Amino acid sequence: MTIGRRGMIGALGIGRAALCGLVLALGAAPAGAEEGNVFSNLFKYGGTTVPPSQPKELEAAYCPTVDVPEGGAALTNPPGATAAGIRSQVSLGRVARECTRRADGSISVKVGVEARVLLGPSGAAGRFDVPFTIAIKHDDKTVTTRTRRVAVVVGPGEAQGFTSMVEDDIPVPAAMSADYEIVVGLGGAPKAPTKPKPRRRAPVAAAPSQATTSEAPVEAGAAQ
């Protein structure tokens, strides 16, 4: 089949018109939606517009296992009682933790703790308060401490009761996020060591011929 000169010219005219229309359509695309040009966006993003920027993926958070200090896994009431004199005993159960990295590099820690109250030979049914302490430590120094008290009810005729608590959003500074400890125990936060108070000196009478004296301290009760 032979296409005449006029038909070829007409086809070329239609092709030029279509191309002009395509250029006009592409030119009508919003300039703000272009990164380079429409064709590069098609190949790069699969569409003529640039998709919204995605948030930067955060590094996985370091989440150490929970440490229980010596003496922090159980409490006896009264403290130091003999087996026959124990009224109740509290012991830790399961412990769980979850660590989430924040955009500023710090970490948010969530800790869940279970505990059991067991009546002793001298115990009776009632309401018991269970004290929890959760601490974040770095280089053996306490950074953050949370204390909670949770009630446990042991009903008449029962020998034990259970409780659980969840402490959320415990902060770990970014500078310590690669090396820290999670410490959980029963009881209140350990008291900071206090300096011993200096002993008061016993009053010493000054010699009549001296205005001042310089003597070593004399402890009360040392003189006979």
Rosetta silent file (secondary structure, phi, psi, omega in degrees, C-alpha in Angstrom):
SEQUENCE: MTIGRRGMIGALGIGRAALCGLVLALGAAPAGAEEGNVFSNLFKYGGTTVPPSQPKELEAAYCPTVDVPEGGAALTNPPGATAAGIRSQVSLGRVARECTRRADGSISVKVGVEARVLLGPSGAAGRFDVPFTIAIKHDDKTVTTRTRRVAVVVGPGEAQGFTSMVEDDIPVPAAMSADYEIVVGLGGAPKAPTKPKPRRRAPVAAAPSQATTSEAPVEAGAAQ
SCORE:     score description
SCORE:     0.000 S_00000001
   1 L     0.000  128.465 -176.185    0.000    0.000    0.000 S_00000001
   2 L  -104.427  130.164  178.316    1.501    3.326   -1.064 S_00000001
   3 L   -95.250  127.448 -179.435    0.957    6.493    0.952 S_00000001
   4 L   -71.517  169.131 -179.359    0.771    9.614   -1.161 S_00000001
   5 H   -60.432  -42.198 -179.051    2.673   12.792   -0.547 S_00000001
   6 H   -65.040  -39.543  179.848   -0.401   14.540    0.818 S_00000001
   7 H   -65.404  -39.030  179.608   -1.145   11.659    3.213 S_00000001
   8 H   -65.628  -42.043  178.745    2.406   11.682    4.523 S_00000001
   9 H   -62.921  -39.924  179.034    2.300   15.426    5.102 S_00000001
  10 H   -64.589  -40.847  179.736   -1.021   15.057    6.916 S_00000001
  11 H   -64.538  -40.705  178.138    0.365   12.310    9.159 S_00000001
  12 H   -63.780  -36.625  178.558    3.380   14.424    9.999 S_00000001
  13 H   -64.381  -41.422  178.931    1.094   17.310   10.855 S_00000001
  14 H   -64.766  -41.515  179.911   -0.926   15.130   13.225 S_00000001
  15 H   -62.563  -40.474  178.952    2.275   13.844   14.885 S_00000001
  16 H   -65.823  -39.551 -179.992    3.557   17.367   15.398 S_00000001
  17 H   -64.613  -41.366  179.485    0.250   18.446   16.898 S_00000001
  18 H   -65.043  -40.792  179.554    0.243   15.487   19.293 S_00000001
  19 H   -64.383  -41.180  177.194    3.814   16.212   20.323 S_00000001
  20 H   -61.958  -40.300  178.822    2.964   19.868   20.946 S_00000001
  21 H   -63.840  -39.842  178.750   -0.009   18.793   23.038 S_00000001
  22 H   -64.499  -42.409  178.738    2.185   16.474   25.091 S_00000001
  23 H   -62.412  -42.065  178.592    4.723   19.238   25.671 S_00000001
  24 H   -63.888  -40.424 -179.944    1.942   21.620   26.739 S_00000001
  25 H   -65.282  -41.944  178.657    0.517   19.009   29.087 S_00000001
  26 H   -67.392  -36.162  178.981    3.906   18.359   30.638 S_00000001
  27 H   -67.751  -22.473 -179.626    4.523   22.065   30.925 S_00000001
  28 L   -78.939   -9.854  179.692    1.277   22.420   32.856 S_00000001
  29 L   -64.266  142.279 -178.286    2.601   20.189   35.667 S_00000001
  30 L   -59.982  132.202 -178.256    3.232   22.183   38.870 S_00000001
  31 H   -64.766  -31.351 -178.157    6.802   23.384   39.038 S_00000001
  32 H   -68.800  -15.913 -177.839    6.907   22.718   42.770 S_00000001
  33 H   -92.918    1.583 -176.662    6.340   19.010   42.189 S_00000001
  34 L  -101.694  134.742  173.041    9.412   18.584   39.994 S_00000001
  35 L   -90.169  -49.502  175.538   12.798   17.516   41.261 S_00000001
  36 L  -123.897  -75.932  172.591   14.502   17.569   37.870 S_00000001
  37 L  -148.059  171.726 -174.052   12.012   17.025   35.086 S_00000001
  38 H   -61.187  -40.793 -176.917    8.920   14.942   34.523 S_00000001
  39 H   -66.137  -41.863  179.150   10.734   12.175   32.665 S_00000001
  40 H   -66.323  -35.324  176.809   13.378   11.700   35.377 S_00000001
  41 H   -65.497  -36.465  178.321   10.642   11.630   38.014 S_00000001
  42 H   -61.016  -44.406 -179.074    8.826    8.936   36.036 S_00000001
  43 H   -73.944  -35.610 -173.989   11.884    6.729   36.055 S_00000001
  44 H   -83.068  -41.077 -174.234   12.963    7.561   39.616 S_00000001
  45 H  -115.839   -6.733 -179.197    9.652    7.648   41.482 S_00000001
  46 L    79.574   12.969  179.083    7.203    5.970   39.094 S_00000001
  47 L  -159.251  170.757 -177.241    5.169    9.160   38.691 S_00000001
  48 L   -79.473  -15.981 -178.234    5.445   12.725   37.457 S_00000001
  49 L  -108.775  157.144  178.251    5.530   14.184   40.979 S_00000001
  50 L   -84.090  125.506 -179.660    8.085   13.815   43.757 S_00000001
  51 L   -68.316  159.022  177.956    6.691   11.766   46.670 S_00000001
  52 L   -59.110  144.544 -179.580    6.776   13.220   50.205 S_00000001
  53 L   -66.408  137.053 -179.813   10.123   12.791   51.925 S_00000001
  54 L   -88.859  143.721  178.245   10.265    9.788   54.241 S_00000001
  55 L   -63.211  146.018 -179.376   11.591   10.176   57.802 S_00000001
  56 L   -64.922  133.285 -179.089   15.136    8.971   58.308 S_00000001
  57 L   -68.801  128.791 -177.069   15.250    5.430   59.654 S_00000001
  58 L   -83.301  150.034  177.474   16.481    5.449   63.247 S_00000001
  59 L   -67.598  143.248  179.481   19.220    3.176   64.494 S_00000001
  60 L   -59.596  141.027 -176.841   18.019    0.210   66.546 S_00000001
  61 L   -80.915  137.485  172.419   18.036    0.945   70.274 S_00000001
  62 L   -72.290  129.550 -174.637   20.436   -0.862   72.580 S_00000001
  63 L  -135.716   90.610 -176.350   18.287   -2.697   75.153 S_00000001
  64 L   -71.031  159.398  175.194   20.249   -4.521   77.885 S_00000001
  65 L   -67.506  157.109 -177.268   18.807   -7.304   80.002 S_00000001
  66 E   -80.848  132.275  175.935   17.369   -6.309   83.370 S_00000001
  67 E   -99.600  140.049  174.521   19.652   -6.646   86.388 S_00000001
  68 L  -113.281  118.666 -177.227   18.318   -7.427   89.869 S_00000001
  69 L   -68.597  161.247  177.710   20.653   -6.258   92.640 S_00000001
  70 L   -60.798  128.983 -178.163   21.619   -8.483   95.529 S_00000001
  71 L    84.458   -2.445 -177.512   18.818   -8.472   98.065 S_00000001
  72 L   -95.851    1.524 -177.433   16.398   -6.878   95.594 S_00000001
  73 L   -92.677  -13.320 -177.627   14.526  -10.037   94.590 S_00000001
  74 E  -153.460  150.035  175.518   12.661  -10.581   97.870 S_00000001
  75 E  -131.585  136.615  178.988   11.461   -8.718  100.957 S_00000001
  76 E  -114.690  138.974  179.209   10.528  -10.270  104.283 S_00000001
  77 E  -124.211  121.076   -3.846    8.194   -8.711  106.828 S_00000001
  78 L   -76.803  154.398 -179.046    9.370   -8.116  109.453 S_00000001
  79 L   -60.635  136.967  176.914   12.977   -7.877  108.241 S_00000001
  80 L    76.122    9.395 -179.002   15.290  -10.411  109.837 S_00000001
  81 L   -71.718  153.472  173.315   12.466  -12.445  111.356 S_00000001
  82 L   -71.389  168.652 -177.341   12.857  -16.151  111.986 S_00000001
  83 H   -57.104  -40.230 -178.162   10.882  -18.559  109.817 S_00000001
  84 H   -72.795  -22.423 -176.311    8.125  -18.852  112.410 S_00000001
  85 H   -95.843    1.961 -178.639    7.871  -15.084  112.839 S_00000001
  86 L   -72.673  127.691  176.253    7.463  -14.126  109.159 S_00000001
  87 L   -90.212  -39.208  178.641    4.170  -12.373  108.444 S_00000001
  88 E  -157.798  157.562  176.017    4.635  -11.973  104.672 S_00000001
  89 E  -138.112  132.327  177.946    7.226  -12.267  101.947 S_00000001
  90 E  -107.697  134.045  178.255    7.301  -10.438   98.614 S_00000001
  91 E  -134.440  147.358  177.887    9.250  -11.893   95.691 S_00000001
  92 E   -72.286  147.429  173.537    9.847  -10.740   92.125 S_00000001
  93 E  -110.661 -130.379 -179.372    8.290  -12.632   89.230 S_00000001
  94 E   -74.677  146.674  178.700    8.735  -12.027   85.532 S_00000001
  95 E  -130.269  133.432  179.766   10.502   -8.885   84.330 S_00000001
  96 E  -133.138  155.491  177.937   10.301   -7.446   80.800 S_00000001
  97 E  -143.261  156.666  178.314   11.743   -4.397   79.088 S_00000001
  98 E  -144.185  133.844 -176.315   11.303   -2.486   75.819 S_00000001
  99 E  -124.860  132.022 -177.496   13.615    0.189   74.418 S_00000001
 100 E  -125.875  128.663  178.472   12.728    2.742   71.729 S_00000001
 101 E   -77.328  135.801  176.019   15.151    5.068   69.951 S_00000001
 102 L   -98.453  165.528 -177.234   14.098    8.721   69.765 S_00000001
 103 L   -63.665  -28.361 -178.833   14.873   11.165   66.975 S_00000001
 104 L   -85.840    4.963  178.380   17.391   13.031   69.156 S_00000001
 105 L    94.969  -13.765  177.616   19.389    9.837   69.781 S_00000001
 106 L   -76.644  174.705 -177.998   18.133    9.233   73.307 S_00000001
 107 E  -127.337  140.180  173.677   16.240    6.086   74.329 S_00000001
 108 E  -106.180  125.001 -175.626   12.880    5.624   76.023 S_00000001
 109 E  -109.808  135.662  173.480   12.709    2.523   78.234 S_00000001
 110 E  -118.099  132.572 -177.727    9.569    0.687   79.325 S_00000001
 111 E  -127.578  133.757  174.757    9.790   -1.881   82.130 S_00000001
 112 E  -118.134  136.826 -175.955    7.167   -4.366   83.310 S_00000001
 113 E  -135.622  140.414  172.656    7.463   -6.230   86.616 S_00000001
 114 E  -114.058  150.364  178.323    5.426   -8.930   88.358 S_00000001
 115 E  -145.611  157.025  179.574    5.525   -9.709   92.081 S_00000001
 116 E  -128.602  137.782  174.313    3.959  -12.170   94.509 S_00000001
 117 E  -107.410  124.045 -179.050    3.006  -11.719   98.156 S_00000001
 118 E  -117.917  127.641  179.106    3.086  -14.919  100.204 S_00000001
 119 E   -72.499  141.130  177.395    1.707  -15.074  103.732 S_00000001
 120 L   -95.640 -178.472 -179.236    4.039  -16.415  106.405 S_00000001
 121 L   -57.836  -30.474 -179.387    3.265  -18.495  109.500 S_00000001
 122 L  -101.531    9.967 -176.119    2.435  -15.330  111.453 S_00000001
 123 L   -88.399  167.689  178.427    0.640  -13.569  108.598 S_00000001
 124 L  -144.139  157.465  179.728   -3.012  -12.794  108.012 S_00000001
 125 L   -59.827  151.995  179.496   -5.138  -11.811  105.033 S_00000001
 126 E   160.467 -161.859 -178.345   -5.209   -8.134  104.147 S_00000001
 127 E  -104.883  134.397 -178.322   -3.737   -5.401  101.973 S_00000001
 128 E  -127.626  140.621  175.983   -0.020   -5.219  101.329 S_00000001
 129 E   -98.900  128.898  179.545    2.066   -2.514   99.652 S_00000001
 130 E  -109.041  116.291  179.402    4.807   -3.704   97.305 S_00000001
 131 E   -90.063  130.379  176.799    7.594   -1.156   96.671 S_00000001
 132 E  -115.355  147.121  172.325    9.398   -1.265   93.322 S_00000001
 133 E  -131.399  128.595  177.488   12.514    0.616   92.268 S_00000001
 134 E  -122.124  128.669 -176.863   13.631    0.981   88.645 S_00000001
 135 E  -133.690  147.615  170.887   16.936    2.659   87.878 S_00000001
 136 E  -107.848  126.510 -177.590   19.040    3.504   84.842 S_00000001
 137 E  -123.079  149.179  176.752   22.780    3.315   85.525 S_00000001
 138 E  -143.214  125.323 -177.257   25.846    4.287   83.524 S_00000001
 139 L    54.404   42.940  178.050   29.416    3.617   84.644 S_00000001
 140 L    64.611   14.823  176.527   28.046    2.402   88.008 S_00000001
 141 E  -114.706  138.007 -179.623   26.341    5.756   88.559 S_00000001
 142 E   -76.804  126.030 -179.573   22.574    6.141   88.812 S_00000001
 143 E   -97.353  -46.045 -178.485   21.185    8.365   86.067 S_00000001
 144 E  -139.789  141.365  177.578   17.429    8.020   86.609 S_00000001
 145 E  -133.774  134.405  173.830   15.377    6.412   89.379 S_00000001
 146 E  -124.072  133.989  175.995   11.658    5.644   89.516 S_00000001
 147 E  -122.020  140.075  179.931    9.912    4.295   92.617 S_00000001
 148 E  -139.261  149.371  172.959    6.403    2.880   92.735 S_00000001
 149 E  -123.306  127.441 -177.428    4.184    1.277   95.366 S_00000001
 150 E  -122.573  135.743 -177.840    1.516   -1.156   94.230 S_00000001
 151 E   -85.315  141.982  174.729   -1.181   -2.650   96.458 S_00000001
 152 E  -128.131  132.882  178.722   -1.796   -6.393   96.709 S_00000001
 153 E  -110.344  124.572  172.948   -4.828   -7.872   98.429 S_00000001
 154 E  -106.534  112.211 -175.125   -4.697  -11.350   99.929 S_00000001
 155 L   -75.521  165.164  177.194   -8.256  -12.391  100.642 S_00000001
 156 L   -56.966  135.684 -179.730   -9.537  -14.462  103.560 S_00000001
 157 L    81.844   -4.466  178.669   -8.654  -18.117  103.132 S_00000001
 158 L  -101.114  155.120 -177.882   -5.976  -17.314  100.540 S_00000001
 159 L  -106.935  -13.034 -176.001   -2.259  -17.769  101.012 S_00000001
 160 E  -155.140  164.253  176.456   -0.894  -15.437   98.337 S_00000001
 161 E  -144.592  158.372 -175.780   -1.624  -12.549   96.013 S_00000001
 162 E  -126.586  153.622  175.839   -0.133  -11.243   92.774 S_00000001
 163 E  -151.210  165.898  176.706    0.459   -7.831   91.251 S_00000001
 164 E  -151.550  158.423  177.886    2.194   -6.231   88.293 S_00000001
 165 E  -149.837  154.184  177.781    3.201   -2.766   87.187 S_00000001
 166 E  -128.604  125.459  176.100    4.520   -1.052   84.058 S_00000001
 167 E  -110.210  122.350 -172.534    6.761    1.994   84.155 S_00000001
 168 E  -112.483  160.748  172.349    6.955    3.811   80.819 S_00000001
 169 E    56.608   50.363  173.361    9.089    6.518   79.220 S_00000001
 170 E   -88.172  117.412 -171.588   12.199    6.188   81.375 S_00000001
 171 E   -81.337  143.257  171.137   14.763    8.389   79.591 S_00000001
 172 E  -123.542  117.588 -179.103   18.315    7.419   78.689 S_00000001
 173 L   -57.996  150.732 -177.891   20.433   10.355   77.409 S_00000001
 174 H   -58.142  -37.002 -178.255   21.881    9.998   73.918 S_00000001
 175 H   -66.350  -17.999 -178.338   25.442   10.122   75.243 S_00000001
 176 H  -112.195    4.548 -170.546   24.760    7.004   77.345 S_00000001
 177 L   -69.878  -13.280 -179.551   22.512    5.119   74.925 S_00000001
 178 L   -97.136   -8.255 -176.621   25.218    2.644   73.852 S_00000001
 179 L  -156.429   90.276  178.653   26.232    1.529   77.341 S_00000001
 180 L  -146.780  169.430 -179.412   23.746    1.618   80.198 S_00000001
 181 E  -124.353  147.135  172.123   22.068   -0.720   82.682 S_00000001
 182 E  -110.578  119.350 -176.000   18.441   -1.317   83.655 S_00000001
 183 E  -118.626  128.297 -179.297   18.165   -2.237   87.339 S_00000001
 184 E  -129.035  135.096  178.357   14.938   -3.446   88.954 S_00000001
 185 E  -157.329  167.105  174.807   14.426   -4.436   92.565 S_00000001
 186 E   -87.779  146.248 -178.756   12.014   -4.541   95.463 S_00000001
 187 L   104.607  172.874  179.571   12.238   -1.804   98.056 S_00000001
 188 L   -78.779  174.043  179.210   12.893    1.905   97.892 S_00000001
 189 L   -64.334  138.932  179.038   15.779    3.598   96.162 S_00000001
 190 L   -61.706  139.211 -179.441   19.071    3.025   97.954 S_00000001
 191 L   -76.732  141.920  177.486   20.090    5.954  100.095 S_00000001
 192 L   -68.136  142.057  179.721   23.185    7.852   99.134 S_00000001
 193 L   -61.976  135.459 -178.859   26.017    7.337  101.608 S_00000001
 194 L  -105.135  147.945  178.211   26.156   10.121  104.146 S_00000001
 195 L   -71.762  138.419  178.807   29.273   11.521  105.717 S_00000001
 196 L   -63.631  138.526  179.532   29.669   10.579  109.393 S_00000001
 197 L   -72.873  135.943  178.641   28.830   13.416  111.722 S_00000001
 198 L   -66.927  140.159  178.579   31.833   14.703  113.668 S_00000001
 199 L   -72.299  145.017  178.600   31.717   13.948  117.359 S_00000001
 200 L   -79.733  139.249  178.947   31.307   16.875  119.678 S_00000001
 201 E   -80.961  144.454  175.351   34.221   17.587  121.929 S_00000001
 202 L   -71.408  141.226  179.831   33.745   17.626  125.651 S_00000001
 203 L   -60.896  135.614  179.140   34.195   21.101  127.124 S_00000001
 204 L  -121.785  127.541 -179.843   37.710   21.634  128.469 S_00000001
 205 L   -72.791  135.994  179.606   38.470   24.378  130.956 S_00000001
 206 L   -78.714  146.858  176.912   41.266   26.709  129.880 S_00000001
 207 L   -66.947  144.107 -176.305   44.298   27.170  132.141 S_00000001
 208 L   -59.290  -31.820 -174.813   44.227   30.519  133.991 S_00000001
 209 L   -88.135    0.305 -177.383   47.560   31.664  132.528 S_00000001
 210 L  -120.111  136.782  177.958   46.620   30.961  128.892 S_00000001
 211 L   -79.479  -37.525  178.898   44.212   32.899  126.705 S_00000001
 212 L  -135.388  158.396  177.755   43.792   30.038  124.192 S_00000001
 213 L  -128.752  152.718  176.230   44.639   26.379  124.122 S_00000001
 214 L  -127.934  102.270 -175.442   45.497   23.995  121.304 S_00000001
 215 L  -130.688  160.089  172.498   44.681   20.420  122.247 S_00000001
 216 L   -69.357  149.430  179.880   43.640   17.189  120.520 S_00000001
 217 L   -58.511  142.307  177.945   39.905   16.552  120.637 S_00000001
 218 L  -112.780  122.410 -178.325   38.716   14.862  123.771 S_00000001
 219 E   -76.719  145.716  179.305   35.821   12.464  123.370 S_00000001
 220 L   -62.475  136.299  176.881   32.966   12.694  125.786 S_00000001
 221 L    86.842    0.311 -178.626   33.195   10.130  128.537 S_00000001
 222 L   -77.444  -32.487 -179.026   36.918    9.553  128.082 S_00000001
 223 L   -75.112  143.239  178.657   37.834   11.228  131.349 S_00000001
 224 L   -96.827    0.000    0.000   37.463    9.154  134.498 S_00000001
